[in-house]
Amino acid sequence: YEMGSVTVSPSFGPTDGSTNIEIAGTGFVKPYHNFVDYTFLFMEHEDGNVVQVPAEVVSPTLMIAQTPAAEVGQYAVYYTLDGKEVNKSPQNGTFYFYETPTLVSVEPTFGPATGDTDIVLRGSFYQTRNARATFWMPGGESVDCLWVSSIEIRCTTPAVSNSGLAIVNVTVDTDDT
């Protein structure tokens, strides 16, 4: 069977792992053994560090896997089937592991229950355009944020049903802070 290059989605996630990824390509074959899945996804860091995780073949063009914990950095993605064929093409997709985001400050720290307060959230955030902030309190909701830099995102508070303390939770892609 012919094994082509692959793409990975999403192509980044936190170093603590557990990001569900889809690997799209061609020529994926389900293992012939009923008792063991010999399909593995390999990720190789530029420094030579290799991590391996089991992957499930869903169709001839799709595999799914969950990323392992790994060091920060860019990893080339390739795979084996039954431990024999290795796809190690330079055209393959990559996966970037980033440090787990942290929220350090929220400014300003108060605003009206009617919402519409522009706030700045500072911390360490991966360079993504998919940040959301959730304001946890009765009637709280999540709002989209504007990514400014890897240490700052901005958003506007939503209206809430009651005044009081809200817990701010930032979601960067699939990782909660």
PDB file of C-alpha atoms in Angstrom:
ATOM      1  CA  TYR A   1       0.000   0.000   0.000  1.00  0.00           C
ATOM      2  CA  GLU A   2       1.066   3.557  -0.682  1.00  0.00           C
ATOM      3  CA  MET A   3       1.587   5.865   2.292  1.00  0.00           C
ATOM      4  CA  GLY A   4       1.354   9.577   1.520  1.00  0.00           C
ATOM      5  CA  SER A   5       2.167  12.677   3.515  1.00  0.00           C
ATOM      6  CA  VAL A   6      -0.102  13.740   6.371  1.00  0.00           C
ATOM      7  CA  THR A   7      -1.621  16.879   7.857  1.00  0.00           C
ATOM      8  CA  VAL A   8      -2.416  17.292  11.544  1.00  0.00           C
ATOM      9  CA  SER A   9      -5.369  19.179  13.065  1.00  0.00           C
ATOM     10  CA  PRO A  10      -5.152  20.956  15.390  1.00  0.00           C
ATOM     11  CA  SER A  11      -1.455  21.520  14.838  1.00  0.00           C
ATOM     12  CA  PHE A  12      -0.652  22.719  18.362  1.00  0.00           C
ATOM     13  CA  GLY A  13      -1.492  21.966  21.987  1.00  0.00           C
ATOM     14  CA  PRO A  14      -0.167  22.146  25.554  1.00  0.00           C
ATOM     15  CA  THR A  15       2.896  20.262  26.793  1.00  0.00           C
ATOM     16  CA  ASP A  16       0.801  18.283  29.264  1.00  0.00           C
ATOM     17  CA  GLY A  17      -0.693  16.401  26.306  1.00  0.00           C
ATOM     18  CA  SER A  18      -4.203  14.983  25.905  1.00  0.00           C
ATOM     19  CA  THR A  19      -5.000  17.040  22.804  1.00  0.00           C
ATOM     20  CA  ASN A  20      -7.259  15.052  20.477  1.00  0.00           C
ATOM     21  CA  ILE A  21      -5.841  15.276  16.962  1.00  0.00           C
ATOM     22  CA  GLU A  22      -6.887  14.147  13.499  1.00  0.00           C
ATOM     23  CA  ILE A  23      -4.270  12.966  11.033  1.00  0.00           C
ATOM     24  CA  ALA A  24      -5.426  13.271   7.424  1.00  0.00           C
ATOM     25  CA  GLY A  25      -3.600  11.526   4.614  1.00  0.00           C
ATOM     26  CA  THR A  26      -3.902   8.577   2.267  1.00  0.00           C
ATOM     27  CA  GLY A  27      -3.218   4.872   2.413  1.00  0.00           C
ATOM     28  CA  PHE A  28      -4.119   4.284   6.064  1.00  0.00           C
ATOM     29  CA  VAL A  29      -4.821   0.594   6.651  1.00  0.00           C
ATOM     30  CA  LYS A  30      -6.447  -0.931   9.710  1.00  0.00           C
ATOM     31  CA  PRO A  31      -4.226  -3.532  11.381  1.00  0.00           C
ATOM     32  CA  TYR A  32      -5.022  -7.162  10.630  1.00  0.00           C
ATOM     33  CA  HIS A  33      -4.762  -8.266  14.261  1.00  0.00           C
ATOM     34  CA  ASN A  34      -7.919  -8.233  16.372  1.00  0.00           C
ATOM     35  CA  PHE A  35      -6.193  -8.177  19.746  1.00  0.00           C
ATOM     36  CA  VAL A  36      -3.562  -5.450  19.336  1.00  0.00           C
ATOM     37  CA  ASP A  37      -3.585  -2.196  17.392  1.00  0.00           C
ATOM     38  CA  TYR A  38      -0.154  -1.838  15.825  1.00  0.00           C
ATOM     39  CA  THR A  39      -0.774   1.598  14.364  1.00  0.00           C
ATOM     40  CA  PHE A  40       1.392   4.194  16.078  1.00  0.00           C
ATOM     41  CA  LEU A  41       1.857   7.889  15.625  1.00  0.00           C
ATOM     42  CA  PHE A  42       5.381   9.159  16.131  1.00  0.00           C
ATOM     43  CA  MET A  43       6.354  12.714  16.857  1.00  0.00           C
ATOM     44  CA  GLU A  44       9.989  13.708  16.499  1.00  0.00           C
ATOM     45  CA  HIS A  45      11.366  16.932  17.963  1.00  0.00           C
ATOM     46  CA  GLU A  46      14.063  18.856  16.140  1.00  0.00           C
ATOM     47  CA  ASP A  47      16.517  17.796  18.891  1.00  0.00           C
ATOM     48  CA  GLY A  48      15.849  14.118  18.103  1.00  0.00           C
ATOM     49  CA  ASN A  49      13.481  13.464  21.031  1.00  0.00           C
ATOM     50  CA  VAL A  50      10.787  11.018  19.844  1.00  0.00           C
ATOM     51  CA  VAL A  51       7.439  10.342  21.492  1.00  0.00           C
ATOM     52  CA  GLN A  52       5.074   7.581  20.394  1.00  0.00           C
ATOM     53  CA  VAL A  53       1.341   7.177  20.931  1.00  0.00           C
ATOM     54  CA  PRO A  54      -1.225   4.687  19.685  1.00  0.00           C
ATOM     55  CA  ALA A  55      -3.390   5.950  16.843  1.00  0.00           C
ATOM     56  CA  GLU A  56      -6.672   4.594  15.529  1.00  0.00           C
ATOM     57  CA  VAL A  57      -7.305   4.242  11.813  1.00  0.00           C
ATOM     58  CA  VAL A  58     -10.831   5.540  11.166  1.00  0.00           C
ATOM     59  CA  SER A  59     -10.747   5.340   7.372  1.00  0.00           C
ATOM     60  CA  PRO A  60      -8.195   5.124   4.534  1.00  0.00           C
ATOM     61  CA  THR A  61      -7.787   8.915   4.839  1.00  0.00           C
ATOM     62  CA  LEU A  62      -8.160   9.556   8.597  1.00  0.00           C
ATOM     63  CA  MET A  63      -6.446   8.524  11.835  1.00  0.00           C
ATOM     64  CA  ILE A  64      -7.142   9.873  15.324  1.00  0.00           C
ATOM     65  CA  ALA A  65      -4.854  10.031  18.337  1.00  0.00           C
ATOM     66  CA  GLN A  66      -4.275  11.867  21.589  1.00  0.00           C
ATOM     67  CA  THR A  67      -1.001  13.700  22.083  1.00  0.00           C
ATOM     68  CA  PRO A  68       1.338  12.626  24.872  1.00  0.00           C
ATOM     69  CA  ALA A  69       3.075  14.962  27.293  1.00  0.00           C
ATOM     70  CA  ALA A  70       6.146  16.419  25.582  1.00  0.00           C
ATOM     71  CA  GLU A  71       8.701  19.194  25.769  1.00  0.00           C
ATOM     72  CA  VAL A  72       7.990  22.597  24.225  1.00  0.00           C
ATOM     73  CA  GLY A  73       8.726  22.688  20.520  1.00  0.00           C
ATOM     74  CA  GLN A  74       7.853  21.662  16.989  1.00  0.00           C
ATOM     75  CA  TYR A  75       7.527  17.927  16.267  1.00  0.00           C
ATOM     76  CA  ALA A  76       7.436  16.212  12.876  1.00  0.00           C
ATOM     77  CA  VAL A  77       4.570  13.707  12.643  1.00  0.00           C
ATOM     78  CA  TYR A  78       4.876  10.293  11.012  1.00  0.00           C
ATOM     79  CA  TYR A  79       3.388   6.846  11.505  1.00  0.00           C
ATOM     80  CA  THR A  80       3.880   3.121  11.213  1.00  0.00           C
ATOM     81  CA  LEU A  81       1.471   0.332  10.387  1.00  0.00           C
ATOM     82  CA  ASP A  82       2.140  -2.999  12.084  1.00  0.00           C
ATOM     83  CA  GLY A  83       5.573  -1.651  12.957  1.00  0.00           C
ATOM     84  CA  LYS A  84       6.850  -2.047   9.394  1.00  0.00           C
ATOM     85  CA  GLU A  85       6.228   0.877   7.103  1.00  0.00           C
ATOM     86  CA  VAL A  86       7.427   4.247   8.327  1.00  0.00           C
ATOM     87  CA  ASN A  87       6.197   7.425   6.700  1.00  0.00           C
ATOM     88  CA  LYS A  88       8.900   9.988   7.420  1.00  0.00           C
ATOM     89  CA  SER A  89       8.287  12.490   4.662  1.00  0.00           C
ATOM     90  CA  PRO A  90       9.557  16.093   4.898  1.00  0.00           C
ATOM     91  CA  GLN A  91       6.117  17.149   3.598  1.00  0.00           C
ATOM     92  CA  ASN A  92       4.400  15.712   6.673  1.00  0.00           C
ATOM     93  CA  GLY A  93       2.456  17.792   9.115  1.00  0.00           C
ATOM     94  CA  THR A  94       3.900  19.026  12.365  1.00  0.00           C
ATOM     95  CA  PHE A  95       2.596  19.538  15.886  1.00  0.00           C
ATOM     96  CA  TYR A  96       3.756  22.340  18.190  1.00  0.00           C
ATOM     97  CA  PHE A  97       3.691  21.771  21.959  1.00  0.00           C
ATOM     98  CA  TYR A  98       3.362  25.008  23.956  1.00  0.00           C
ATOM     99  CA  GLU A  99       3.606  25.685  27.675  1.00  0.00           C
ATOM    100  CA  THR A 100       0.315  25.436  29.562  1.00  0.00           C
ATOM    101  CA  PRO A 101      -1.184  28.954  29.622  1.00  0.00           C
ATOM    102  CA  THR A 102      -1.435  30.868  32.887  1.00  0.00           C
ATOM    103  CA  LEU A 103      -3.648  33.821  33.765  1.00  0.00           C
ATOM    104  CA  VAL A 104      -1.769  36.347  35.922  1.00  0.00           C
ATOM    105  CA  SER A 105      -3.944  39.468  36.019  1.00  0.00           C
ATOM    106  CA  VAL A 106      -7.293  40.960  35.006  1.00  0.00           C
ATOM    107  CA  GLU A 107      -7.599  44.755  34.580  1.00  0.00           C
ATOM    108  CA  PRO A 108      -9.805  46.449  35.538  1.00  0.00           C
ATOM    109  CA  THR A 109     -11.005  44.207  38.364  1.00  0.00           C
ATOM    110  CA  PHE A 110     -14.559  45.579  38.461  1.00  0.00           C
ATOM    111  CA  GLY A 111     -17.314  46.828  36.183  1.00  0.00           C
ATOM    112  CA  PRO A 112     -21.105  47.124  35.962  1.00  0.00           C
ATOM    113  CA  ALA A 113     -23.396  44.069  35.816  1.00  0.00           C
ATOM    114  CA  THR A 114     -24.643  45.432  32.486  1.00  0.00           C
ATOM    115  CA  GLY A 115     -21.310  44.384  30.941  1.00  0.00           C
ATOM    116  CA  ASP A 116     -19.490  46.217  28.151  1.00  0.00           C
ATOM    117  CA  THR A 117     -16.344  46.733  30.232  1.00  0.00           C
ATOM    118  CA  ASP A 118     -13.187  46.338  28.151  1.00  0.00           C
ATOM    119  CA  ILE A 119     -10.689  44.244  30.089  1.00  0.00           C
ATOM    120  CA  VAL A 120      -7.082  43.190  29.601  1.00  0.00           C
ATOM    121  CA  LEU A 121      -6.064  39.668  30.598  1.00  0.00           C
ATOM    122  CA  ARG A 122      -2.331  39.139  31.107  1.00  0.00           C
ATOM    123  CA  GLY A 123      -0.419  35.912  31.492  1.00  0.00           C
ATOM    124  CA  SER A 124       1.277  33.430  29.212  1.00  0.00           C
ATOM    125  CA  PHE A 125      -0.856  32.483  26.230  1.00  0.00           C
ATOM    126  CA  TYR A 126       0.127  30.547  23.150  1.00  0.00           C
ATOM    127  CA  GLN A 127       0.009  32.547  19.928  1.00  0.00           C
ATOM    128  CA  THR A 128      -3.516  31.710  18.873  1.00  0.00           C
ATOM    129  CA  ARG A 129      -6.501  33.564  17.566  1.00  0.00           C
ATOM    130  CA  ASN A 130      -9.006  31.275  19.323  1.00  0.00           C
ATOM    131  CA  ALA A 131      -9.053  32.602  22.905  1.00  0.00           C
ATOM    132  CA  ARG A 132     -12.297  32.852  24.886  1.00  0.00           C
ATOM    133  CA  ALA A 133     -12.949  34.136  28.397  1.00  0.00           C
ATOM    134  CA  THR A 134     -15.747  32.795  30.578  1.00  0.00           C
ATOM    135  CA  PHE A 135     -17.052  34.789  33.520  1.00  0.00           C
ATOM    136  CA  TRP A 136     -18.229  32.230  36.072  1.00  0.00           C
ATOM    137  CA  MET A 137     -21.145  33.435  38.182  1.00  0.00           C
ATOM    138  CA  PRO A 138     -24.906  33.053  37.973  1.00  0.00           C
ATOM    139  CA  GLY A 139     -25.868  34.233  34.508  1.00  0.00           C
ATOM    140  CA  GLY A 140     -22.232  34.400  33.364  1.00  0.00           C
ATOM    141  CA  GLU A 141     -21.295  33.492  29.823  1.00  0.00           C
ATOM    142  CA  SER A 142     -18.246  33.174  27.618  1.00  0.00           C
ATOM    143  CA  VAL A 143     -17.071  35.847  25.209  1.00  0.00           C
ATOM    144  CA  ASP A 144     -14.526  35.905  22.402  1.00  0.00           C
ATOM    145  CA  CYS A 145     -11.219  37.588  23.120  1.00  0.00           C
ATOM    146  CA  LEU A 146      -8.812  39.475  20.912  1.00  0.00           C
ATOM    147  CA  TRP A 147      -5.319  38.000  20.987  1.00  0.00           C
ATOM    148  CA  VAL A 148      -2.836  40.863  21.304  1.00  0.00           C
ATOM    149  CA  SER A 149       0.370  38.986  22.113  1.00  0.00           C
ATOM    150  CA  SER A 150       1.588  35.818  23.791  1.00  0.00           C
ATOM    151  CA  ILE A 151       1.197  37.658  27.132  1.00  0.00           C
ATOM    152  CA  GLU A 152      -2.006  39.655  26.550  1.00  0.00           C
ATOM    153  CA  ILE A 153      -5.569  39.126  25.363  1.00  0.00           C
ATOM    154  CA  ARG A 154      -8.491  41.578  25.519  1.00  0.00           C
ATOM    155  CA  CYS A 155     -12.232  41.135  25.733  1.00  0.00           C
ATOM    156  CA  THR A 156     -15.438  42.884  26.734  1.00  0.00           C
ATOM    157  CA  THR A 157     -17.378  41.620  29.736  1.00  0.00           C
ATOM    158  CA  PRO A 158     -20.849  40.196  29.154  1.00  0.00           C
ATOM    159  CA  ALA A 159     -23.945  41.328  31.026  1.00  0.00           C
ATOM    160  CA  VAL A 160     -24.724  39.227  34.123  1.00  0.00           C
ATOM    161  CA  SER A 161     -27.948  38.801  36.080  1.00  0.00           C
ATOM    162  CA  ASN A 162     -26.475  39.674  39.502  1.00  0.00           C
ATOM    163  CA  SER A 163     -23.647  41.851  40.757  1.00  0.00           C
ATOM    164  CA  GLY A 164     -20.842  40.023  42.525  1.00  0.00           C
ATOM    165  CA  LEU A 165     -17.489  38.358  42.195  1.00  0.00           C
ATOM    166  CA  ALA A 166     -16.884  36.504  38.941  1.00  0.00           C
ATOM    167  CA  ILE A 167     -14.200  33.902  38.324  1.00  0.00           C
ATOM    168  CA  VAL A 168     -12.504  34.485  34.975  1.00  0.00           C
ATOM    169  CA  ASN A 169     -11.537  31.353  33.061  1.00  0.00           C
ATOM    170  CA  VAL A 170      -9.547  31.695  29.834  1.00  0.00           C
ATOM    171  CA  THR A 171      -9.747  28.988  27.197  1.00  0.00           C
ATOM    172  CA  VAL A 172      -6.986  28.960  24.598  1.00  0.00           C
ATOM    173  CA  ASP A 173      -8.029  26.469  21.927  1.00  0.00           C
ATOM    174  CA  THR A 174      -8.679  23.294  23.949  1.00  0.00           C
ATOM    175  CA  ASP A 175      -6.752  24.199  27.112  1.00  0.00           C
ATOM    176  CA  ASP A 176      -8.328  25.804  30.197  1.00  0.00           C
ATOM    177  CA  THR A 177      -6.525  28.218  32.496  1.00  0.00           C
TER     178      THR A 177
END
